[in-house]
PDB file of C-alpha atoms and ligand atoms in Angstrom:
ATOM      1  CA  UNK A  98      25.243  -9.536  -5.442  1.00  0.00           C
ATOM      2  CA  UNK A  99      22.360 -10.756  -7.356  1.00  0.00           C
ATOM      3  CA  UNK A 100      22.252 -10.969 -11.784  1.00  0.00           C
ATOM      4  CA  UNK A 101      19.784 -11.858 -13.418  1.00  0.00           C
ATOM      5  CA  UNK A 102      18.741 -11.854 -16.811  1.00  0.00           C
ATOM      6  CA  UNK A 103      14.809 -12.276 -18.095  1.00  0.00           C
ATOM      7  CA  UNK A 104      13.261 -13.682 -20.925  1.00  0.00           C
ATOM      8  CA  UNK A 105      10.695 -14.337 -22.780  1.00  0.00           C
ATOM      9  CA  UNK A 106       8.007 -13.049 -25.745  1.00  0.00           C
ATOM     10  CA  UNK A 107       6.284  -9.768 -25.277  1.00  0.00           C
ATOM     11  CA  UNK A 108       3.646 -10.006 -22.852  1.00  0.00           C
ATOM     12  CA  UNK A 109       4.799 -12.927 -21.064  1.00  0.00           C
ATOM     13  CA  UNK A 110       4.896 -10.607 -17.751  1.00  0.00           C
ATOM     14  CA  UNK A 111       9.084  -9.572 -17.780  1.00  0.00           C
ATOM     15  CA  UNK A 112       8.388  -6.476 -16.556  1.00  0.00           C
ATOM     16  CA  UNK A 113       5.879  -7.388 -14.018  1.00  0.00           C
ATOM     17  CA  UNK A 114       7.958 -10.144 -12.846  1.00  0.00           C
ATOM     18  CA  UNK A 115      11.010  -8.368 -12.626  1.00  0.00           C
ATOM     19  CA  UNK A 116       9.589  -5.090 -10.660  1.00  0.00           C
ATOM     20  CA  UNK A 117       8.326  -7.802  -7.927  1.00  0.00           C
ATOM     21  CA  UNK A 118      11.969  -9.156  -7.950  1.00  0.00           C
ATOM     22  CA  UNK A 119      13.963  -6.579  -8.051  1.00  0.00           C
ATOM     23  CA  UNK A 120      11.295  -4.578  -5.371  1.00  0.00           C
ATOM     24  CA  UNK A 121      12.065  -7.177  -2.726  1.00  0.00           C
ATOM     25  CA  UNK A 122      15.988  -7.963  -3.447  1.00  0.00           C
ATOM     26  CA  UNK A 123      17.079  -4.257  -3.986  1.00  0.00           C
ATOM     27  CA  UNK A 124      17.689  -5.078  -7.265  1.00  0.00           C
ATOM     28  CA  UNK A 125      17.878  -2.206  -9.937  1.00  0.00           C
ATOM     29  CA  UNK A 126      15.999  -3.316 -12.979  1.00  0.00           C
ATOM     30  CA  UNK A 127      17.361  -2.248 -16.272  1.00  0.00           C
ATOM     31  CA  UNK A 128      14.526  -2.778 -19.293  1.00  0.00           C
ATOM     32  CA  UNK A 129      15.674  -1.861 -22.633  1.00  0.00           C
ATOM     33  CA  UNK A 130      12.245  -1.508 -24.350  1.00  0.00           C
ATOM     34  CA  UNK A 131      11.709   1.384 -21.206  1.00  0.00           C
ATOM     35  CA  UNK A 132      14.940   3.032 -21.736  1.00  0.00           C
ATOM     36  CA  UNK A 133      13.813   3.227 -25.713  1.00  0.00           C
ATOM     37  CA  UNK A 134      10.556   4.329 -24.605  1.00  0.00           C
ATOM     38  CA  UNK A 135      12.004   7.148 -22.449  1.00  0.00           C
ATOM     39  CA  UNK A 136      14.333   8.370 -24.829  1.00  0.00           C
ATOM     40  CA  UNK A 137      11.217   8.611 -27.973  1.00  0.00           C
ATOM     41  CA  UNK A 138       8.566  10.273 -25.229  1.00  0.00           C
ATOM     42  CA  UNK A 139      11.874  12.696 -24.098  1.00  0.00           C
ATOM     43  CA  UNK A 140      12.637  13.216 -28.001  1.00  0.00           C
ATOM     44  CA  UNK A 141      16.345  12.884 -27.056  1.00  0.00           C
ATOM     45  CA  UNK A 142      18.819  11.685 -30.153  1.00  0.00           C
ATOM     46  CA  UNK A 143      18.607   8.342 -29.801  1.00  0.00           C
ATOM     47  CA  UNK A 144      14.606   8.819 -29.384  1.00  0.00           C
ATOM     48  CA  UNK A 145      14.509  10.134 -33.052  1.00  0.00           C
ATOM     49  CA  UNK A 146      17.315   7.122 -34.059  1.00  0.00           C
ATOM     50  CA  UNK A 147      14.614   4.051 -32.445  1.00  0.00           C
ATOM     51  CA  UNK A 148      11.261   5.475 -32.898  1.00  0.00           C
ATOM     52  CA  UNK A 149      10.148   4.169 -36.376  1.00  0.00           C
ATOM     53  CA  UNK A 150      12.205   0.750 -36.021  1.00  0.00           C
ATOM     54  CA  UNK A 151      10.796   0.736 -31.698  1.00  0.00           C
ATOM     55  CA  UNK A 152       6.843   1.211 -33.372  1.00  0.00           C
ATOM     56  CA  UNK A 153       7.310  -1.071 -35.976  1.00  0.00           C
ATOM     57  CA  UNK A 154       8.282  -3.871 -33.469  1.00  0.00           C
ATOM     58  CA  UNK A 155      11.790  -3.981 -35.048  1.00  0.00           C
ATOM     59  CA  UNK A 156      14.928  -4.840 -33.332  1.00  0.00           C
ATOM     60  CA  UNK A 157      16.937  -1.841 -33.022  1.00  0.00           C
ATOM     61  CA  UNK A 158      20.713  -2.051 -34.599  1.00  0.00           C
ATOM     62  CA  UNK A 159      23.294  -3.796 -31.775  1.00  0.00           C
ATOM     63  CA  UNK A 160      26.121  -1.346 -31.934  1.00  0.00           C
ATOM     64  CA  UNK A 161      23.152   0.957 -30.270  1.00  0.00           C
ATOM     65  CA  UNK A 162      21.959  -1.440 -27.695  1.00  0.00           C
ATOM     66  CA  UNK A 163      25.114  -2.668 -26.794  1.00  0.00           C
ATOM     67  CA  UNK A 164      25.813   1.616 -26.368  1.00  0.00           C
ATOM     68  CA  UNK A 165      22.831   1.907 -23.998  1.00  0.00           C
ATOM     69  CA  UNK A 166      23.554  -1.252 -22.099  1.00  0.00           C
ATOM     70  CA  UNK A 167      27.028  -0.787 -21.617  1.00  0.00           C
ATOM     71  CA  UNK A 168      26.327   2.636 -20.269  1.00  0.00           C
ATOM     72  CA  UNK A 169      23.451   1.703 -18.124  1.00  0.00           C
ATOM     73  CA  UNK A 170      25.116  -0.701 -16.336  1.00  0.00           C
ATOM     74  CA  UNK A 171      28.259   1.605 -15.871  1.00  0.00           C
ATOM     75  CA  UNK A 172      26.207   3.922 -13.354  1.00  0.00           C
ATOM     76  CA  UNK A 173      27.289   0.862 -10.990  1.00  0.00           C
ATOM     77  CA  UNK A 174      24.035   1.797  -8.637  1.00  0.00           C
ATOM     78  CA  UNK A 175      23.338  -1.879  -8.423  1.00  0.00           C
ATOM     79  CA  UNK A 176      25.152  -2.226  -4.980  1.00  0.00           C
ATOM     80  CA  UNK A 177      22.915  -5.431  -4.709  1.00  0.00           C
ATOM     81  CA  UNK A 178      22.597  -6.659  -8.365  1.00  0.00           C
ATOM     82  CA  UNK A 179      20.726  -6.254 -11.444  1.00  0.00           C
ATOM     83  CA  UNK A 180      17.886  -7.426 -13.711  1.00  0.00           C
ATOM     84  CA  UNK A 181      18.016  -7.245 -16.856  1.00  0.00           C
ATOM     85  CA  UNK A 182      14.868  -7.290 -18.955  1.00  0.00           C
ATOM     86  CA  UNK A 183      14.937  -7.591 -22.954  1.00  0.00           C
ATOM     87  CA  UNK A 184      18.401  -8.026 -23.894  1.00  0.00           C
ATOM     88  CA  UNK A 185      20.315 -10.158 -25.162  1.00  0.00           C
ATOM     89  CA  UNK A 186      17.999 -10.508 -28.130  1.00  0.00           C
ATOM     90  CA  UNK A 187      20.319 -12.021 -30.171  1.00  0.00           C
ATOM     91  CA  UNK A 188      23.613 -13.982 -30.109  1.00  0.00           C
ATOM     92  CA  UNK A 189      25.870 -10.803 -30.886  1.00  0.00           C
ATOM     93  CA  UNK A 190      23.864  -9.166 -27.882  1.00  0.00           C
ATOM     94  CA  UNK A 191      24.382 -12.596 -25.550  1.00  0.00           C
ATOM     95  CA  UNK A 192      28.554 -12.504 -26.916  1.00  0.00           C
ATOM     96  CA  UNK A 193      28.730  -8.712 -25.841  1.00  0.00           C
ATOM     97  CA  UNK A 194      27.262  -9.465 -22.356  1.00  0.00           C
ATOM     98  CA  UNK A 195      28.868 -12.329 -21.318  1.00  0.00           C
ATOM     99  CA  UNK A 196      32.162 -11.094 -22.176  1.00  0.00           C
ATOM    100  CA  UNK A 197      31.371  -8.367 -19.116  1.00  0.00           C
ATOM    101  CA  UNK A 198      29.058  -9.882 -16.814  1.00  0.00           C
ATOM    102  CA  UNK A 199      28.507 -13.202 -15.085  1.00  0.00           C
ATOM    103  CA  UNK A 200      25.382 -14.275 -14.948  1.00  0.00           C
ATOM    104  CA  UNK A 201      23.706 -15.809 -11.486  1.00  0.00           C
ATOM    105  CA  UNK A 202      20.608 -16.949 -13.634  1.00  0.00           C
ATOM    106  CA  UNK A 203      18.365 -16.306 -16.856  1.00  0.00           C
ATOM    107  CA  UNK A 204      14.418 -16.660 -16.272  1.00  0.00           C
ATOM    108  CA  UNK A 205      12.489 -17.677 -19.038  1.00  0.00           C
ATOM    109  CA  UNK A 206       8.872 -17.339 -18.788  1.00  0.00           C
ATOM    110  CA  UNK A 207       7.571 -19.371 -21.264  1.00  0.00           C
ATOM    111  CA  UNK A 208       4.027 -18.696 -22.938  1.00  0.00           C
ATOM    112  CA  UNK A 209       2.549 -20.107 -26.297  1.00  0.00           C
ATOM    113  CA  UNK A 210       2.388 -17.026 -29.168  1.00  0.00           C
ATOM    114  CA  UNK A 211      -1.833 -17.768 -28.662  1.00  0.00           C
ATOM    115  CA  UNK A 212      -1.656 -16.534 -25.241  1.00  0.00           C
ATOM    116  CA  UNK A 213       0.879 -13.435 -26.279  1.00  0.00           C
ATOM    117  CA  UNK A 214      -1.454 -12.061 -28.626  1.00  0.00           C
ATOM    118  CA  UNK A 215      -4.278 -12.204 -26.686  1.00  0.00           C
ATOM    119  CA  UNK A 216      -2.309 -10.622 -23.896  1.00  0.00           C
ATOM    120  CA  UNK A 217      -0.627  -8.006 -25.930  1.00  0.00           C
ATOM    121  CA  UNK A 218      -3.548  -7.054 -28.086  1.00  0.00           C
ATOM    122  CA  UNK A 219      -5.234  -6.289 -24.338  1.00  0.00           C
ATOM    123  CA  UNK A 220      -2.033  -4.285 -23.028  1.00  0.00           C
ATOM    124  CA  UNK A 221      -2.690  -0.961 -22.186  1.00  0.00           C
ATOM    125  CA  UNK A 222      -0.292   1.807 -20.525  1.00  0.00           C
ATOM    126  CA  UNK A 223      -0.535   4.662 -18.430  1.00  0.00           C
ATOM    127  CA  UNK A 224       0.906   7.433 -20.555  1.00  0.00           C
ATOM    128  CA  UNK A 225       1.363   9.641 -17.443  1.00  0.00           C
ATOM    129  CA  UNK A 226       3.181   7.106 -14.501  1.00  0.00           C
ATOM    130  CA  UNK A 227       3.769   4.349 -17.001  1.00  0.00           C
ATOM    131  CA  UNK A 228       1.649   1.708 -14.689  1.00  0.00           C
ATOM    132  CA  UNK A 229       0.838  -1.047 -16.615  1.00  0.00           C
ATOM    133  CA  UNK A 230      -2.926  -2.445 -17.085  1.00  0.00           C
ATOM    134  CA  UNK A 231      -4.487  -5.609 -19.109  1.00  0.00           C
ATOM    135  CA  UNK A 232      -8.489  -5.589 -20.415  1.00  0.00           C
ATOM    136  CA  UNK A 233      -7.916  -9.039 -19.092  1.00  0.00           C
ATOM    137  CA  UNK A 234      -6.421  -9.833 -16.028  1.00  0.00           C
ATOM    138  CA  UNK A 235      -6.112  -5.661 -14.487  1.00  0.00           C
ATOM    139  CA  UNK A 236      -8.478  -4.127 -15.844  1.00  0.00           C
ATOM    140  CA  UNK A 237      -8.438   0.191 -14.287  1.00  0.00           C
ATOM    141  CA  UNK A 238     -11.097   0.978 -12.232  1.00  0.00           C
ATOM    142  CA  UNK A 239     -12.514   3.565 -14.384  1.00  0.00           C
ATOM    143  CA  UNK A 240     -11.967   2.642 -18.492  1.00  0.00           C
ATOM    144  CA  UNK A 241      -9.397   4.245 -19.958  1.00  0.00           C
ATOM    145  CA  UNK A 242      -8.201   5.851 -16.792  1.00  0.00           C
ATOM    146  CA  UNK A 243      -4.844   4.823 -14.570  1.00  0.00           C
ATOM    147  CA  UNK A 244      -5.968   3.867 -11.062  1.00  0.00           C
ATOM    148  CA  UNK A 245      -3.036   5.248  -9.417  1.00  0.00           C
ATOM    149  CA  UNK A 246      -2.458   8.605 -11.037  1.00  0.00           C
ATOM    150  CA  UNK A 247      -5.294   9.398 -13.270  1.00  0.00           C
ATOM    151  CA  UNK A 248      -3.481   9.776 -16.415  1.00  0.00           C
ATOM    152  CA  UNK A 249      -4.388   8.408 -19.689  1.00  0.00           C
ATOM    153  CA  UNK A 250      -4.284   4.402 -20.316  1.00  0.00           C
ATOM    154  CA  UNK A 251      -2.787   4.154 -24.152  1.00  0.00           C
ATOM    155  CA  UNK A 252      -1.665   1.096 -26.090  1.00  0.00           C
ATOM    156  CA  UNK A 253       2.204   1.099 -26.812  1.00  0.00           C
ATOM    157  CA  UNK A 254       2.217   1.961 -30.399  1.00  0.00           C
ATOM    158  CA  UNK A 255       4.259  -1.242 -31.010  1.00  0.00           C
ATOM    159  CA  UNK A 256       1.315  -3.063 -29.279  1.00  0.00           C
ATOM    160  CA  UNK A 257      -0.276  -4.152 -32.885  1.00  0.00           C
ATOM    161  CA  UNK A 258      -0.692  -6.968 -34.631  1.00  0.00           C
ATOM    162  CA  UNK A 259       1.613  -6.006 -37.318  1.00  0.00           C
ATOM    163  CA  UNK A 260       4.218  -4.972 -34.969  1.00  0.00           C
ATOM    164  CA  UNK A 261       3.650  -8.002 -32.786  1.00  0.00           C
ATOM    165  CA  UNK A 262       3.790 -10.586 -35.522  1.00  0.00           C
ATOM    166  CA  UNK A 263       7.695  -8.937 -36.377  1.00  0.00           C
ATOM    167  CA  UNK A 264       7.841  -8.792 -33.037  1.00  0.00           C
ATOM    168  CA  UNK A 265       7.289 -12.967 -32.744  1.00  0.00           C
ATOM    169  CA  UNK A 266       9.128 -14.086 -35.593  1.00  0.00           C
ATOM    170  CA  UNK A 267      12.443 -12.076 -34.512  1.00  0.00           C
ATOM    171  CA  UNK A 268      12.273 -14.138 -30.801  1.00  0.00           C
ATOM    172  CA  UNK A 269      11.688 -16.938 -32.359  1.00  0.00           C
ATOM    173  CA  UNK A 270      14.214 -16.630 -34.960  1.00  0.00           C
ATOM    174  CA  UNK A 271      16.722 -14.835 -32.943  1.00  0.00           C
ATOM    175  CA  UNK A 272      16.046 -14.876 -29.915  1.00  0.00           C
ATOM    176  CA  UNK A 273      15.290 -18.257 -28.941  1.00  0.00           C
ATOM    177  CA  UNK A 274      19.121 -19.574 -30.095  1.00  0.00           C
ATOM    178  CA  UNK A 275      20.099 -17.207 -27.218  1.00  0.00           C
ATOM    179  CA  UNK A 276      17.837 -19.598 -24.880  1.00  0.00           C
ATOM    180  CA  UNK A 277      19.882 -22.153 -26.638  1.00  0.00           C
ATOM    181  CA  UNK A 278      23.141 -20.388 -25.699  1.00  0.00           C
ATOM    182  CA  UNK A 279      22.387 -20.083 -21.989  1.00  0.00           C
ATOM    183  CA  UNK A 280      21.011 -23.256 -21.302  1.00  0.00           C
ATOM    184  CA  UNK A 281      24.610 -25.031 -22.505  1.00  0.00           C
ATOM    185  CA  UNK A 282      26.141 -22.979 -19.351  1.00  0.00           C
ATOM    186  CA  UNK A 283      23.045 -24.279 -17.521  1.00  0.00           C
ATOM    187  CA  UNK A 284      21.803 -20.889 -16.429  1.00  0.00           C
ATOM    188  CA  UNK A 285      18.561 -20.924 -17.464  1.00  0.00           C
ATOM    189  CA  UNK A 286      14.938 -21.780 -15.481  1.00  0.00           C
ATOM    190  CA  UNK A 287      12.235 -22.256 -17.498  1.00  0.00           C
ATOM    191  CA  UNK A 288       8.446 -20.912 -15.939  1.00  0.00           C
ATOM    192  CA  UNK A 289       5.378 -22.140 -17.206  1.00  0.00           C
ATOM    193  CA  UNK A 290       4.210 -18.051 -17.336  1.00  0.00           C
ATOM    194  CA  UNK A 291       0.360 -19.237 -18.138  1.00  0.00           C
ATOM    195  CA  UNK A 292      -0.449 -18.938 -14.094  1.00  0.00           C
ATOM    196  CA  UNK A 293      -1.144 -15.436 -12.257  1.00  0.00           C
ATOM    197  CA  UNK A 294       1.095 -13.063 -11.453  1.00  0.00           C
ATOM    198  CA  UNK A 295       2.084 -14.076  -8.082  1.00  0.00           C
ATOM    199  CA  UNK A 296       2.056 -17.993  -8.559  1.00  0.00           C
ATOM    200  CA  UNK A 297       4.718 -17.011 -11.301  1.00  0.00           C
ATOM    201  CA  UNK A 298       6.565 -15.220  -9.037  1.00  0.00           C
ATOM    202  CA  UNK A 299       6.499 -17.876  -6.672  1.00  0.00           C
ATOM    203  CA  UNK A 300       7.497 -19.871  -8.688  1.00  0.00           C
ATOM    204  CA  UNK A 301      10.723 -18.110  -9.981  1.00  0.00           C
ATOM    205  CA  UNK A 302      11.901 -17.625  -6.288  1.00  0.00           C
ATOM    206  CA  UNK A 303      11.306 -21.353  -5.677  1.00  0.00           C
ATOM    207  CA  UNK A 304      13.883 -22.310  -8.920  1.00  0.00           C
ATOM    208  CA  UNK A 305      16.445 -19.443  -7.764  1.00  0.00           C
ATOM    209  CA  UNK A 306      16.823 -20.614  -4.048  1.00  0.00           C
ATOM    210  CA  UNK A 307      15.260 -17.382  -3.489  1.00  0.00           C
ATOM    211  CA  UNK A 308      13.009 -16.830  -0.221  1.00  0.00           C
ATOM    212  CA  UNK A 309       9.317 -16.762  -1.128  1.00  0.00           C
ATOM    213  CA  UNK A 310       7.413 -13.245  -2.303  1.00  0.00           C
ATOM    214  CA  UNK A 311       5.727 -11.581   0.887  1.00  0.00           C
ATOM    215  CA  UNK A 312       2.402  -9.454  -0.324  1.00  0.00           C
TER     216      UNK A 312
HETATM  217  P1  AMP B 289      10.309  -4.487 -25.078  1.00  0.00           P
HETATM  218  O1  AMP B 289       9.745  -3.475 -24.129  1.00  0.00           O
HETATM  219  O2  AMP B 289      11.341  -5.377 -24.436  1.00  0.00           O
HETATM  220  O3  AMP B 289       9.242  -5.275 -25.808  1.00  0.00           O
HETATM  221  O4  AMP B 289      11.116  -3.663 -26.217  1.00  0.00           O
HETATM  222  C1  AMP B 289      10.437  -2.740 -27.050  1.00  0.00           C
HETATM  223  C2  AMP B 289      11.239  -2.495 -28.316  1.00  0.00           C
HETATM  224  O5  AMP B 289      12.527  -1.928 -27.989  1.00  0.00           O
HETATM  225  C3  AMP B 289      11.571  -3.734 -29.146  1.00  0.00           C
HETATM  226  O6  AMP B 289      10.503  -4.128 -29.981  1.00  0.00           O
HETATM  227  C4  AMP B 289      12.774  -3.237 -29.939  1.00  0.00           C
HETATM  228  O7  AMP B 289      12.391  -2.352 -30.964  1.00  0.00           O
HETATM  229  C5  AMP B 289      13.521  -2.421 -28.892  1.00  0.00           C
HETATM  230  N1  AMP B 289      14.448  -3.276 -28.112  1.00  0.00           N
HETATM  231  C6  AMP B 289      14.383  -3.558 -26.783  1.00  0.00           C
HETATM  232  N2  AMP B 289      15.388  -4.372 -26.406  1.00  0.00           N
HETATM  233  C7  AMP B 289      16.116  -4.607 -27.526  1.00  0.00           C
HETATM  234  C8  AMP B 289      17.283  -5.388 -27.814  1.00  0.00           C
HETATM  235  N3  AMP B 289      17.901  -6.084 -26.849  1.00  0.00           N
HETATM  236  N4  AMP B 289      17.744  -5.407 -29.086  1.00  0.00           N
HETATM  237  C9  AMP B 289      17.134  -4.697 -30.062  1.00  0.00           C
HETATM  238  N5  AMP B 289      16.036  -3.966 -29.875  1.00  0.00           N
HETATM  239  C10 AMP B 289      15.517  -3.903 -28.632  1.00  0.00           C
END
């Protein structure tokens, strides 16, 4: 039983980073932004609670979170572990967790906030599968189009500079103290997250003791 927890500024590659994880260890990869995402696209309750403060690049309150979370990671499907991706955010959030879960390691990919907004402002999304794409470094085949499924590419409506600036200043100001938190119980490797996708992977599996990513 693998659990993990990953960090690290928007766009820094979490979510691409933990899929290729938690692919190859059977992991079950719990993001928060997603599940918030799901909920507004599915216009469930807690869609219509998030939406505004989820576009606005807000944190969303932590008596929610914690809620969604707690009852996540109560489905108990992770027969070999978990990742979790964007959460704790804050030290209330880190508190909650650690009270319930011990932690095997926390990967922080580490990027300077030049390279995140270049990245972020490039992110795009397919609205139909959810596949992610960069104008960058992935750019679809045909513009504007998802290579796998055809749907729509959009840019997440938090994806703006507004809502990335908010989004900055919170990780900084909250988020980082968390890094803070972790790396006193010596649970934390740090990734230069600059490199391509794989040599970042590589990398992580190297610090964990983990055997190396097969394409
Ligand atoms: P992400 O996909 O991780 O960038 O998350 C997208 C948005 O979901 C964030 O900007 C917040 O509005 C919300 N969110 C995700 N995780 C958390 C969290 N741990 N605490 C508060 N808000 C969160």
């Amino acid at each position: 039983m693998r659990k993990y927890v990953i960090m690290g500024v928007q766009g820094s590659g979490k979510g691409t980073q933990s899929t290729l994880l938690a692919d190859d260890l059977d992991l079950v990869h719990i993001s928060v932004g997603e599940i918030f995402r799901w909920h507004v696209k599915n216009h469930t309750k807690v869609g219509a609670q998030v939406r505004r403060v989820v576009a606005a690049g807000e944190l969303v309150g932590d008596d929610l979170v914690e809620d969604v979370v707690g009852t996540r990671l109560q489905w108990h499907d992770w027969n070999y572990g978990f990742i979790v991706d964007g959460f704790p955010r804050n030290r209330r959030q880190a508190e909650f967790f650690l009270e319930s879960y011990d932690i095997d390691g926390v990967i922080h990919l580490d990027l300077p906030d030049e390279e995140v907004r270049r990245r972020v402002l490039a992110r795009r999304l397919c609205s139909r599968c959810g596949m992610d794409y960069n104008l960058i470094a992935h750019r679809p085949e045909v513009e504007g189009t998802c290579d796998v499924c055809g749907g729509e590419l959009v840019a997440r409506e938090d994806d703006t500079p507004e809502a990335l600036a908010t989004r900055l200043r919170d990780y900084h100001e909250k988020t980082d103290p968390v890094l803070e938190l972790f790396r006193r119980k010596e649970y934390v490797v740090t990734i230069d997250a600059r490199a391509g996708k794989l040599a970042v992977q590589q990398e992580i599996r190297a610090r964990l003791g983990l055997p190396p990513h097969t394409a």
